[in-house]
PDB file of C-alpha atoms in Angstrom:
ATOM      1  CA  MET F  83     147.497 180.243 209.120  1.00  0.00           C
ATOM      2  CA  ARG F  84     147.664 180.059 212.933  1.00  0.00           C
ATOM      3  CA  ILE F  85     150.338 177.390 212.964  1.00  0.00           C
ATOM      4  CA  LEU F  86     152.903 179.704 211.389  1.00  0.00           C
ATOM      5  CA  HIS F  87     152.733 182.071 214.350  1.00  0.00           C
ATOM      6  CA  ASN F  88     154.624 179.448 216.373  1.00  0.00           C
ATOM      7  CA  ARG F  89     158.317 179.534 215.480  1.00  0.00           C
ATOM      8  CA  ARG F  90     158.952 176.222 217.244  1.00  0.00           C
ATOM      9  CA  MET F  91     156.213 174.583 215.202  1.00  0.00           C
ATOM     10  CA  ILE F  92     157.808 175.850 211.986  1.00  0.00           C
ATOM     11  CA  GLU F  93     161.126 174.248 212.940  1.00  0.00           C
ATOM     12  CA  GLN F  94     159.358 170.999 213.835  1.00  0.00           C
ATOM     13  CA  LEU F  95     157.635 170.926 210.459  1.00  0.00           C
ATOM     14  CA  ARG F  96     160.863 171.738 208.650  1.00  0.00           C
ATOM     15  CA  ALA F  97     162.591 168.863 210.479  1.00  0.00           C
ATOM     16  CA  PHE F  98     159.643 166.554 209.754  1.00  0.00           C
ATOM     17  CA  LEU F  99     159.994 167.216 206.026  1.00  0.00           C
ATOM     18  CA  VAL F 100     163.687 166.307 206.190  1.00  0.00           C
ATOM     19  CA  VAL F 101     162.881 163.065 208.073  1.00  0.00           C
ATOM     20  CA  SER F 102     160.287 162.196 205.430  1.00  0.00           C
ATOM     21  CA  GLU F 103     162.879 162.687 202.695  1.00  0.00           C
ATOM     22  CA  GLU F 104     165.629 160.709 204.425  1.00  0.00           C
ATOM     23  CA  GLY F 105     163.452 157.896 205.787  1.00  0.00           C
ATOM     24  CA  SER F 106     165.728 157.713 208.805  1.00  0.00           C
ATOM     25  CA  LEU F 107     165.986 159.723 212.005  1.00  0.00           C
ATOM     26  CA  ASN F 108     169.729 159.153 212.097  1.00  0.00           C
ATOM     27  CA  LYS F 109     170.322 160.451 208.550  1.00  0.00           C
ATOM     28  CA  ALA F 110     167.918 163.349 209.081  1.00  0.00           C
ATOM     29  CA  ALA F 111     169.669 164.296 212.344  1.00  0.00           C
ATOM     30  CA  ARG F 112     173.046 164.448 210.575  1.00  0.00           C
ATOM     31  CA  ARG F 113     171.576 166.578 207.781  1.00  0.00           C
ATOM     32  CA  LEU F 114     169.969 168.918 210.309  1.00  0.00           C
ATOM     33  CA  ARG F 115     173.090 168.923 212.514  1.00  0.00           C
ATOM     34  CA  LEU F 116     171.079 167.786 215.512  1.00  0.00           C
ATOM     35  CA  SER F 117     171.488 164.897 217.891  1.00  0.00           C
ATOM     36  CA  GLN F 118     169.144 162.013 217.231  1.00  0.00           C
ATOM     37  CA  PRO F 119     167.488 162.296 220.677  1.00  0.00           C
ATOM     38  CA  ALA F 120     166.795 166.010 220.043  1.00  0.00           C
ATOM     39  CA  LEU F 121     165.238 165.222 216.674  1.00  0.00           C
ATOM     40  CA  SER F 122     163.181 162.407 218.213  1.00  0.00           C
ATOM     41  CA  ARG F 123     161.820 164.819 220.798  1.00  0.00           C
ATOM     42  CA  GLN F 124     160.836 167.254 218.032  1.00  0.00           C
ATOM     43  CA  MET F 125     158.959 164.527 216.160  1.00  0.00           C
ATOM     44  CA  GLN F 126     157.200 163.386 219.353  1.00  0.00           C
ATOM     45  CA  ALA F 127     156.164 166.985 220.078  1.00  0.00           C
ATOM     46  CA  LEU F 128     154.812 167.319 216.536  1.00  0.00           C
ATOM     47  CA  GLU F 129     152.832 164.090 216.854  1.00  0.00           C
ATOM     48  CA  HIS F 130     151.450 165.324 220.156  1.00  0.00           C
ATOM     49  CA  GLU F 131     150.357 168.579 218.503  1.00  0.00           C
ATOM     50  CA  VAL F 132     148.732 166.730 215.590  1.00  0.00           C
ATOM     51  CA  GLY F 133     147.105 164.173 217.884  1.00  0.00           C
ATOM     52  CA  GLN F 134     148.125 161.050 215.957  1.00  0.00           C
ATOM     53  CA  THR F 135     151.277 159.170 214.989  1.00  0.00           C
ATOM     54  CA  LEU F 136     153.042 160.306 211.850  1.00  0.00           C
ATOM     55  CA  PHE F 137     155.580 157.463 211.617  1.00  0.00           C
ATOM     56  CA  GLU F 138     155.585 153.693 211.815  1.00  0.00           C
ATOM     57  CA  ARG F 139     158.744 152.665 213.637  1.00  0.00           C
ATOM     58  CA  GLY F 140     160.421 149.262 213.245  1.00  0.00           C
ATOM     59  CA  PRO F 141     163.726 147.478 212.647  1.00  0.00           C
ATOM     60  CA  TRP F 142     163.680 148.751 209.054  1.00  0.00           C
ATOM     61  CA  GLY F 143     163.693 152.321 210.328  1.00  0.00           C
ATOM     62  CA  ILE F 144     160.661 154.603 209.989  1.00  0.00           C
ATOM     63  CA  ARG F 145     157.846 154.940 207.492  1.00  0.00           C
ATOM     64  CA  LEU F 146     155.249 157.637 207.150  1.00  0.00           C
ATOM     65  CA  THR F 147     151.694 156.815 208.103  1.00  0.00           C
ATOM     66  CA  ASP F 148     148.856 157.897 205.809  1.00  0.00           C
ATOM     67  CA  LEU F 149     148.471 160.979 207.976  1.00  0.00           C
ATOM     68  CA  GLY F 150     152.210 161.611 207.700  1.00  0.00           C
ATOM     69  CA  HIS F 151     151.989 161.534 203.905  1.00  0.00           C
ATOM     70  CA  GLN F 152     149.074 163.985 204.047  1.00  0.00           C
ATOM     71  CA  LEU F 153     151.064 166.311 206.280  1.00  0.00           C
ATOM     72  CA  VAL F 154     154.013 166.261 203.863  1.00  0.00           C
ATOM     73  CA  GLU F 155     151.754 167.016 200.900  1.00  0.00           C
ATOM     74  CA  ARG F 156     150.029 169.932 202.590  1.00  0.00           C
ATOM     75  CA  MET F 157     152.869 171.476 204.574  1.00  0.00           C
ATOM     76  CA  ARG F 158     155.742 171.374 202.071  1.00  0.00           C
ATOM     77  CA  PRO F 159     154.282 174.220 199.923  1.00  0.00           C
ATOM     78  CA  VAL F 160     153.298 176.136 203.075  1.00  0.00           C
ATOM     79  CA  ILE F 161     156.838 176.024 204.456  1.00  0.00           C
ATOM     80  CA  GLN F 162     158.247 176.951 201.041  1.00  0.00           C
ATOM     81  CA  ASP F 163     155.903 179.944 200.790  1.00  0.00           C
ATOM     82  CA  TYR F 164     156.870 180.981 204.315  1.00  0.00           C
ATOM     83  CA  ASP F 165     160.592 180.770 203.514  1.00  0.00           C
ATOM     84  CA  ASP F 166     160.151 182.705 200.249  1.00  0.00           C
ATOM     85  CA  ALA F 167     158.083 185.409 201.936  1.00  0.00           C
ATOM     86  CA  TRP F 168     160.547 185.758 204.833  1.00  0.00           C
ATOM     87  CA  SER F 169     163.488 186.034 202.428  1.00  0.00           C
ATOM     88  CA  GLU F 170     161.690 188.743 200.482  1.00  0.00           C
ATOM     89  CA  ILE F 171     160.869 190.663 203.661  1.00  0.00           C
ATOM     90  CA  GLN F 172     164.528 190.559 204.698  1.00  0.00           C
ATOM     91  CA  LEU F 173     165.554 191.907 201.291  1.00  0.00           C
ATOM     92  CA  LEU F 174     162.979 194.684 201.550  1.00  0.00           C
ATOM     93  CA  ALA F 175     164.228 195.580 205.030  1.00  0.00           C
ATOM     94  CA  ARG F 176     167.732 196.011 203.605  1.00  0.00           C
ATOM     95  CA  GLY F 177     166.440 198.067 200.705  1.00  0.00           C
ATOM     96  CA  GLN F 178     167.207 195.293 198.229  1.00  0.00           C
ATOM     97  CA  HIS F 179     164.692 194.218 195.627  1.00  0.00           C
ATOM     98  CA  ASP F 180     165.071 191.414 193.141  1.00  0.00           C
ATOM     99  CA  ILE F 181     161.414 191.173 192.184  1.00  0.00           C
ATOM    100  CA  LEU F 182     158.853 193.620 190.784  1.00  0.00           C
ATOM    101  CA  ARG F 183     155.201 192.585 190.560  1.00  0.00           C
ATOM    102  CA  ILE F 184     153.323 194.479 187.847  1.00  0.00           C
ATOM    103  CA  GLY F 185     149.652 194.363 186.960  1.00  0.00           C
ATOM    104  CA  TYR F 186     148.826 195.771 183.541  1.00  0.00           C
ATOM    105  CA  LEU F 187     146.175 196.136 180.871  1.00  0.00           C
ATOM    106  CA  GLY F 188     147.085 193.734 178.092  1.00  0.00           C
ATOM    107  CA  SER F 189     145.955 196.060 175.324  1.00  0.00           C
ATOM    108  CA  ALA F 190     148.424 198.740 176.459  1.00  0.00           C
ATOM    109  CA  ALA F 191     151.416 196.442 177.016  1.00  0.00           C
ATOM    110  CA  ASN F 192     153.268 196.951 173.735  1.00  0.00           C
ATOM    111  CA  ARG F 193     153.002 200.732 173.812  1.00  0.00           C
ATOM    112  CA  TYR F 194     154.221 201.281 177.387  1.00  0.00           C
ATOM    113  CA  LEU F 195     155.133 198.184 179.367  1.00  0.00           C
ATOM    114  CA  THR F 196     157.517 196.423 176.983  1.00  0.00           C
ATOM    115  CA  PRO F 197     159.837 199.378 176.229  1.00  0.00           C
ATOM    116  CA  ALA F 198     159.877 200.423 179.902  1.00  0.00           C
ATOM    117  CA  LEU F 199     160.869 196.923 181.023  1.00  0.00           C
ATOM    118  CA  THR F 200     163.668 196.844 178.460  1.00  0.00           C
ATOM    119  CA  LYS F 201     165.197 199.980 179.970  1.00  0.00           C
ATOM    120  CA  LEU F 202     164.643 198.777 183.525  1.00  0.00           C
ATOM    121  CA  ARG F 203     166.388 195.449 182.900  1.00  0.00           C
ATOM    122  CA  ASP F 204     169.378 197.293 181.450  1.00  0.00           C
ATOM    123  CA  ALA F 205     169.763 198.957 184.846  1.00  0.00           C
ATOM    124  CA  TYR F 206     168.854 195.847 186.892  1.00  0.00           C
ATOM    125  CA  PRO F 207     169.961 192.747 184.950  1.00  0.00           C
ATOM    126  CA  ASN F 208     169.148 190.410 187.869  1.00  0.00           C
ATOM    127  CA  LEU F 209     165.649 191.778 188.349  1.00  0.00           C
ATOM    128  CA  ARG F 210     162.804 189.252 188.199  1.00  0.00           C
ATOM    129  CA  THR F 211     159.502 190.670 187.050  1.00  0.00           C
ATOM    130  CA  VAL F 212     156.119 189.085 187.631  1.00  0.00           C
ATOM    131  CA  LEU F 213     153.763 190.358 184.902  1.00  0.00           C
ATOM    132  CA  LEU F 214     150.032 189.892 185.367  1.00  0.00           C
ATOM    133  CA  ASP F 215     147.528 190.791 182.638  1.00  0.00           C
ATOM    134  CA  LEU F 216     144.605 191.904 184.811  1.00  0.00           C
ATOM    135  CA  THR F 217     141.342 193.786 184.539  1.00  0.00           C
ATOM    136  CA  PRO F 218     141.210 197.172 186.291  1.00  0.00           C
ATOM    137  CA  ALA F 219     139.205 195.617 189.149  1.00  0.00           C
ATOM    138  CA  GLU F 220     141.778 192.840 189.574  1.00  0.00           C
ATOM    139  CA  GLN F 221     144.583 195.404 189.605  1.00  0.00           C
ATOM    140  CA  MET F 222     142.806 197.395 192.315  1.00  0.00           C
ATOM    141  CA  ARG F 223     142.406 194.276 194.446  1.00  0.00           C
ATOM    142  CA  GLY F 224     146.052 193.356 193.878  1.00  0.00           C
ATOM    143  CA  MET F 225     147.259 196.786 194.975  1.00  0.00           C
ATOM    144  CA  ARG F 226     145.047 196.828 198.043  1.00  0.00           C
ATOM    145  CA  SER F 227     146.154 193.345 199.104  1.00  0.00           C
ATOM    146  CA  GLY F 228     149.830 194.205 198.594  1.00  0.00           C
ATOM    147  CA  ASN F 229     150.241 191.517 195.918  1.00  0.00           C
ATOM    148  CA  LEU F 230     151.226 194.133 193.320  1.00  0.00           C
ATOM    149  CA  ASP F 231     153.972 196.757 193.460  1.00  0.00           C
ATOM    150  CA  ILE F 232     152.801 198.552 190.316  1.00  0.00           C
ATOM    151  CA  ALA F 233     149.514 198.832 188.436  1.00  0.00           C
ATOM    152  CA  LEU F 234     149.388 200.083 184.847  1.00  0.00           C
ATOM    153  CA  ILE F 235     145.740 200.989 184.783  1.00  0.00           C
ATOM    154  CA  GLY F 236     143.278 203.234 183.034  1.00  0.00           C
ATOM    155  CA  GLN F 237     141.669 206.252 184.582  1.00  0.00           C
ATOM    156  CA  GLU F 238     139.471 203.795 186.475  1.00  0.00           C
ATOM    157  CA  GLY F 239     142.366 203.837 188.915  1.00  0.00           C
ATOM    158  CA  GLU F 240     141.560 207.435 189.831  1.00  0.00           C
ATOM    159  CA  SER F 241     138.816 206.108 192.129  1.00  0.00           C
ATOM    160  CA  ILE F 242     141.507 204.707 194.468  1.00  0.00           C
ATOM    161  CA  GLY F 243     144.301 207.109 193.530  1.00  0.00           C
ATOM    162  CA  ASP F 244     144.467 208.595 197.028  1.00  0.00           C
ATOM    163  CA  GLU F 245     145.452 205.211 198.433  1.00  0.00           C
ATOM    164  CA  PHE F 246     148.560 204.985 196.239  1.00  0.00           C
ATOM    165  CA  TYR F 247     151.055 207.177 194.413  1.00  0.00           C
ATOM    166  CA  SER F 248     149.324 207.965 191.125  1.00  0.00           C
ATOM    167  CA  THR F 249     150.944 209.315 187.960  1.00  0.00           C
ATOM    168  CA  VAL F 250     149.276 210.130 184.626  1.00  0.00           C
ATOM    169  CA  ILE F 251     151.406 208.515 181.927  1.00  0.00           C
ATOM    170  CA  ALA F 252     149.440 209.678 178.899  1.00  0.00           C
ATOM    171  CA  GLU F 253     146.160 211.084 177.678  1.00  0.00           C
ATOM    172  CA  LEU F 254     144.820 209.018 174.821  1.00  0.00           C
ATOM    173  CA  GLY F 255     142.101 209.673 172.305  1.00  0.00           C
ATOM    174  CA  VAL F 256     138.654 208.109 172.484  1.00  0.00           C
ATOM    175  CA  CYS F 257     136.763 206.073 169.893  1.00  0.00           C
ATOM    176  CA  VAL F 258     133.267 204.739 169.426  1.00  0.00           C
ATOM    177  CA  ALA F 259     133.040 201.080 168.466  1.00  0.00           C
ATOM    178  CA  VAL F 260     130.287 200.426 165.912  1.00  0.00           C
ATOM    179  CA  SER F 261     129.234 197.508 163.707  1.00  0.00           C
ATOM    180  CA  GLU F 262     130.130 197.448 160.018  1.00  0.00           C
ATOM    181  CA  GLU F 263     126.508 198.263 159.168  1.00  0.00           C
ATOM    182  CA  HIS F 264     126.310 201.339 161.390  1.00  0.00           C
ATOM    183  CA  PRO F 265     125.805 204.648 159.527  1.00  0.00           C
ATOM    184  CA  SER F 266     129.031 206.029 161.036  1.00  0.00           C
ATOM    185  CA  ALA F 267     131.161 202.985 160.159  1.00  0.00           C
ATOM    186  CA  LYS F 268     132.746 204.624 157.105  1.00  0.00           C
ATOM    187  CA  GLN F 269     133.628 207.865 158.877  1.00  0.00           C
ATOM    188  CA  THR F 270     137.099 208.377 160.323  1.00  0.00           C
ATOM    189  CA  SER F 271     136.112 210.927 162.969  1.00  0.00           C
ATOM    190  CA  VAL F 272     132.933 212.468 164.318  1.00  0.00           C
ATOM    191  CA  SER F 273     131.600 214.313 167.351  1.00  0.00           C
ATOM    192  CA  LEU F 274     130.155 212.210 170.147  1.00  0.00           C
ATOM    193  CA  SER F 275     126.909 214.157 169.807  1.00  0.00           C
ATOM    194  CA  ALA F 276     126.278 212.227 166.555  1.00  0.00           C
ATOM    195  CA  PHE F 277     125.497 209.151 168.675  1.00  0.00           C
ATOM    196  CA  ALA F 278     122.850 210.803 170.867  1.00  0.00           C
ATOM    197  CA  GLU F 279     120.086 208.577 169.473  1.00  0.00           C
ATOM    198  CA  ASP F 280     122.086 205.332 169.672  1.00  0.00           C
ATOM    199  CA  LEU F 281     121.915 202.645 172.340  1.00  0.00           C
ATOM    200  CA  PHE F 282     125.133 202.001 174.268  1.00  0.00           C
ATOM    201  CA  VAL F 283     126.997 198.953 175.545  1.00  0.00           C
ATOM    202  CA  GLY F 284     128.645 199.625 178.898  1.00  0.00           C
ATOM    203  CA  ALA F 285     131.239 197.780 180.980  1.00  0.00           C
ATOM    204  CA  ALA F 286     130.413 195.650 184.015  1.00  0.00           C
ATOM    205  CA  ASP F 287     131.361 197.689 187.082  1.00  0.00           C
ATOM    206  CA  ASP F 288     132.839 194.705 188.901  1.00  0.00           C
ATOM    207  CA  MET F 289     135.366 194.272 186.070  1.00  0.00           C
ATOM    208  CA  VAL F 290     136.027 197.886 184.987  1.00  0.00           C
ATOM    209  CA  PRO F 291     134.956 200.118 187.885  1.00  0.00           C
ATOM    210  CA  GLY F 292     134.025 203.636 186.827  1.00  0.00           C
ATOM    211  CA  ARG F 293     134.057 203.037 183.051  1.00  0.00           C
ATOM    212  CA  ASN F 294     130.331 203.765 182.716  1.00  0.00           C
ATOM    213  CA  ARG F 295     130.660 206.943 184.797  1.00  0.00           C
ATOM    214  CA  TRP F 296     133.396 208.080 182.411  1.00  0.00           C
ATOM    215  CA  THR F 297     131.144 207.378 179.417  1.00  0.00           C
ATOM    216  CA  ASP F 298     128.255 209.208 181.121  1.00  0.00           C
ATOM    217  CA  THR F 299     130.473 212.251 181.701  1.00  0.00           C
ATOM    218  CA  LEU F 300     131.580 212.377 178.066  1.00  0.00           C
ATOM    219  CA  CYS F 301     128.010 212.029 176.816  1.00  0.00           C
ATOM    220  CA  ARG F 302     126.787 214.806 179.130  1.00  0.00           C
ATOM    221  CA  LYS F 303     129.442 217.089 177.636  1.00  0.00           C
ATOM    222  CA  ALA F 304     128.082 216.126 174.216  1.00  0.00           C
ATOM    223  CA  GLY F 305     124.583 217.138 175.351  1.00  0.00           C
ATOM    224  CA  PHE F 306     122.820 213.826 175.983  1.00  0.00           C
ATOM    225  CA  LYS F 307     122.441 210.946 178.444  1.00  0.00           C
ATOM    226  CA  PRO F 308     123.429 207.479 177.159  1.00  0.00           C
ATOM    227  CA  ARG F 309     120.917 204.618 177.186  1.00  0.00           C
ATOM    228  CA  TYR F 310     122.528 201.262 177.963  1.00  0.00           C
ATOM    229  CA  ILE F 311     121.188 197.957 176.659  1.00  0.00           C
ATOM    230  CA  ALA F 312     123.945 195.690 178.063  1.00  0.00           C
ATOM    231  CA  GLN F 313     127.068 195.569 180.231  1.00  0.00           C
ATOM    232  CA  GLY F 314     130.057 193.650 178.856  1.00  0.00           C
ATOM    233  CA  THR F 315     132.294 191.741 181.267  1.00  0.00           C
ATOM    234  CA  SER F 316     135.263 192.017 178.867  1.00  0.00           C
ATOM    235  CA  ILE F 317     136.227 194.011 175.798  1.00  0.00           C
ATOM    236  CA  ASP F 318     135.636 190.896 173.673  1.00  0.00           C
ATOM    237  CA  GLU F 319     132.077 190.650 174.982  1.00  0.00           C
ATOM    238  CA  VAL F 320     131.528 194.366 174.343  1.00  0.00           C
ATOM    239  CA  PHE F 321     132.681 193.923 170.739  1.00  0.00           C
ATOM    240  CA  THR F 322     130.464 190.854 170.304  1.00  0.00           C
ATOM    241  CA  ILE F 323     127.379 192.736 171.483  1.00  0.00           C
ATOM    242  CA  VAL F 324     128.183 195.741 169.283  1.00  0.00           C
ATOM    243  CA  ALA F 325     128.817 193.570 166.217  1.00  0.00           C
ATOM    244  CA  GLY F 326     125.482 191.821 166.637  1.00  0.00           C
ATOM    245  CA  SER F 327     123.352 194.888 167.290  1.00  0.00           C
ATOM    246  CA  ASP F 328     122.856 198.540 166.445  1.00  0.00           C
ATOM    247  CA  ALA F 329     124.420 199.582 169.767  1.00  0.00           C
ATOM    248  CA  VAL F 330     127.755 201.402 170.169  1.00  0.00           C
ATOM    249  CA  ALA F 331     130.450 201.550 172.840  1.00  0.00           C
ATOM    250  CA  VAL F 332     132.819 204.300 173.928  1.00  0.00           C
ATOM    251  CA  ILE F 333     136.361 202.946 174.386  1.00  0.00           C
ATOM    252  CA  PRO F 334     139.977 204.206 174.603  1.00  0.00           C
ATOM    253  CA  GLU F 335     141.796 204.336 171.265  1.00  0.00           C
ATOM    254  CA  TYR F 336     144.454 201.797 172.289  1.00  0.00           C
ATOM    255  CA  PHE F 337     141.995 199.020 171.416  1.00  0.00           C
ATOM    256  CA  SER F 338     142.418 199.924 167.740  1.00  0.00           C
ATOM    257  CA  SER F 339     145.183 197.331 167.346  1.00  0.00           C
ATOM    258  CA  THR F 340     143.010 194.436 168.524  1.00  0.00           C
ATOM    259  CA  LEU F 341     139.800 194.805 166.547  1.00  0.00           C
ATOM    260  CA  PRO F 342     137.774 191.689 165.701  1.00  0.00           C
ATOM    261  CA  GLN F 343     135.877 191.215 162.460  1.00  0.00           C
ATOM    262  CA  GLY F 344     132.635 193.129 162.161  1.00  0.00           C
ATOM    263  CA  ILE F 345     133.799 196.105 164.262  1.00  0.00           C
ATOM    264  CA  ARG F 346     134.822 199.572 163.157  1.00  0.00           C
ATOM    265  CA  LEU F 347     136.233 202.372 165.317  1.00  0.00           C
ATOM    266  CA  VAL F 348     135.231 205.974 164.787  1.00  0.00           C
ATOM    267  CA  HIS F 349     137.568 208.476 166.433  1.00  0.00           C
ATOM    268  CA  LEU F 350     135.979 211.301 168.400  1.00  0.00           C
ATOM    269  CA  GLU F 351     137.018 214.753 167.273  1.00  0.00           C
ATOM    270  CA  ASP F 352     135.890 216.397 170.531  1.00  0.00           C
ATOM    271  CA  ALA F 353     138.957 217.882 172.242  1.00  0.00           C
ATOM    272  CA  TRP F 354     137.631 217.039 175.700  1.00  0.00           C
ATOM    273  CA  ALA F 355     137.201 213.342 174.866  1.00  0.00           C
ATOM    274  CA  VAL F 356     140.321 211.829 176.474  1.00  0.00           C
ATOM    275  CA  TRP F 357     141.193 208.683 178.415  1.00  0.00           C
ATOM    276  CA  ARG F 358     143.971 208.949 180.991  1.00  0.00           C
ATOM    277  CA  PHE F 359     146.484 206.125 181.366  1.00  0.00           C
ATOM    278  CA  LEU F 360     147.777 205.873 184.950  1.00  0.00           C
ATOM    279  CA  VAL F 361     150.454 204.046 186.873  1.00  0.00           C
ATOM    280  CA  LEU F 362     149.836 203.347 190.566  1.00  0.00           C
ATOM    281  CA  ARG F 363     152.625 202.601 193.060  1.00  0.00           C
ATOM    282  CA  GLN F 364     152.379 201.455 196.654  1.00  0.00           C
ATOM    283  CA  ARG F 365     152.628 204.220 199.276  1.00  0.00           C
ATOM    284  CA  GLY F 366     155.144 203.825 202.085  1.00  0.00           C
ATOM    285  CA  SER F 367     157.241 201.540 199.912  1.00  0.00           C
ATOM    286  CA  SER F 368     161.039 201.731 199.915  1.00  0.00           C
ATOM    287  CA  ASN F 369     161.141 199.854 196.615  1.00  0.00           C
ATOM    288  CA  LYS F 370     163.661 201.856 194.623  1.00  0.00           C
ATOM    289  CA  VAL F 371     163.087 199.740 191.510  1.00  0.00           C
ATOM    290  CA  ALA F 372     159.375 200.555 191.516  1.00  0.00           C
ATOM    291  CA  ARG F 373     160.121 204.273 191.742  1.00  0.00           C
ATOM    292  CA  GLU F 374     162.605 204.086 188.883  1.00  0.00           C
ATOM    293  CA  PHE F 375     160.133 202.114 186.774  1.00  0.00           C
ATOM    294  CA  VAL F 376     157.572 204.911 187.126  1.00  0.00           C
ATOM    295  CA  GLU F 377     160.193 207.490 186.100  1.00  0.00           C
ATOM    296  CA  ILE F 378     161.055 205.410 183.015  1.00  0.00           C
ATOM    297  CA  LEU F 379     157.380 205.244 182.050  1.00  0.00           C
ATOM    298  CA  LYS F 380     157.075 209.022 182.422  1.00  0.00           C
ATOM    299  CA  ALA F 381     160.167 209.626 180.285  1.00  0.00           C
ATOM    300  CA  LEU F 382     158.994 207.269 177.539  1.00  0.00           C
ATOM    301  CA  SER F 383     155.521 208.778 177.400  1.00  0.00           C
ATOM    302  CA  ALA F 384     156.959 212.297 177.236  1.00  0.00           C
TER     303      ALA F 384
END
């Protein structure tokens, strides 16, 4: 917002919010430790910048105009966000961190995120964590925008791994999701080549970038090219399509704890069928907590 580039304007808005709360220039001036004439000049300058009056002045004191009320409503959260962001920047500049913003895959939270956070909070009892259950695409956007410090992401994150510090936390097995009526539903494990004649359900690339390329690579190793009939925008949608059709879907094994009715998972016995679980961390960051969190994840996975 252009207005926040003007430090004087920020102070005028901050003073305006105090005046609106006090309902009196005199009381607001005392609270701000300013003289009343100085505060009056600030309010006149703000009105000049806005182009209309913000107060009705009279023997009763001052009252906000309709425009004044609108300015309070819109600028109070802006000033608060500015103050919060500036405080965080000052902490970062001093190498202090009281907040860690983590994007993660919900299905993998219990296995990796929860135990790692328990250990981290033992070391940093005052740490505040912001946990965001996000799709791989949302995690990538969050890392690129700087809104995330850490991303616990699947191997889809390898497509942007060069932009961030990337660490492989684990290599997990792979399963094929089938309906209860599928011929392979009663088997516990099988080679991927057994599904060469099946139709496949993929993942929408704008939600899980690279998932279909991963499936294609596995199928090529098994000696065939997959034929897709649909692209699911979420794992729930993938399961719904599989349950209502003869199609199958290749997925990481960590989904085995969240299976809906009508779905069976068949584990792949092929040694090369793996899914890598990654953690991404911002490059150029002095965030010591983020670095330690990655080390905790590595130790737990080992």
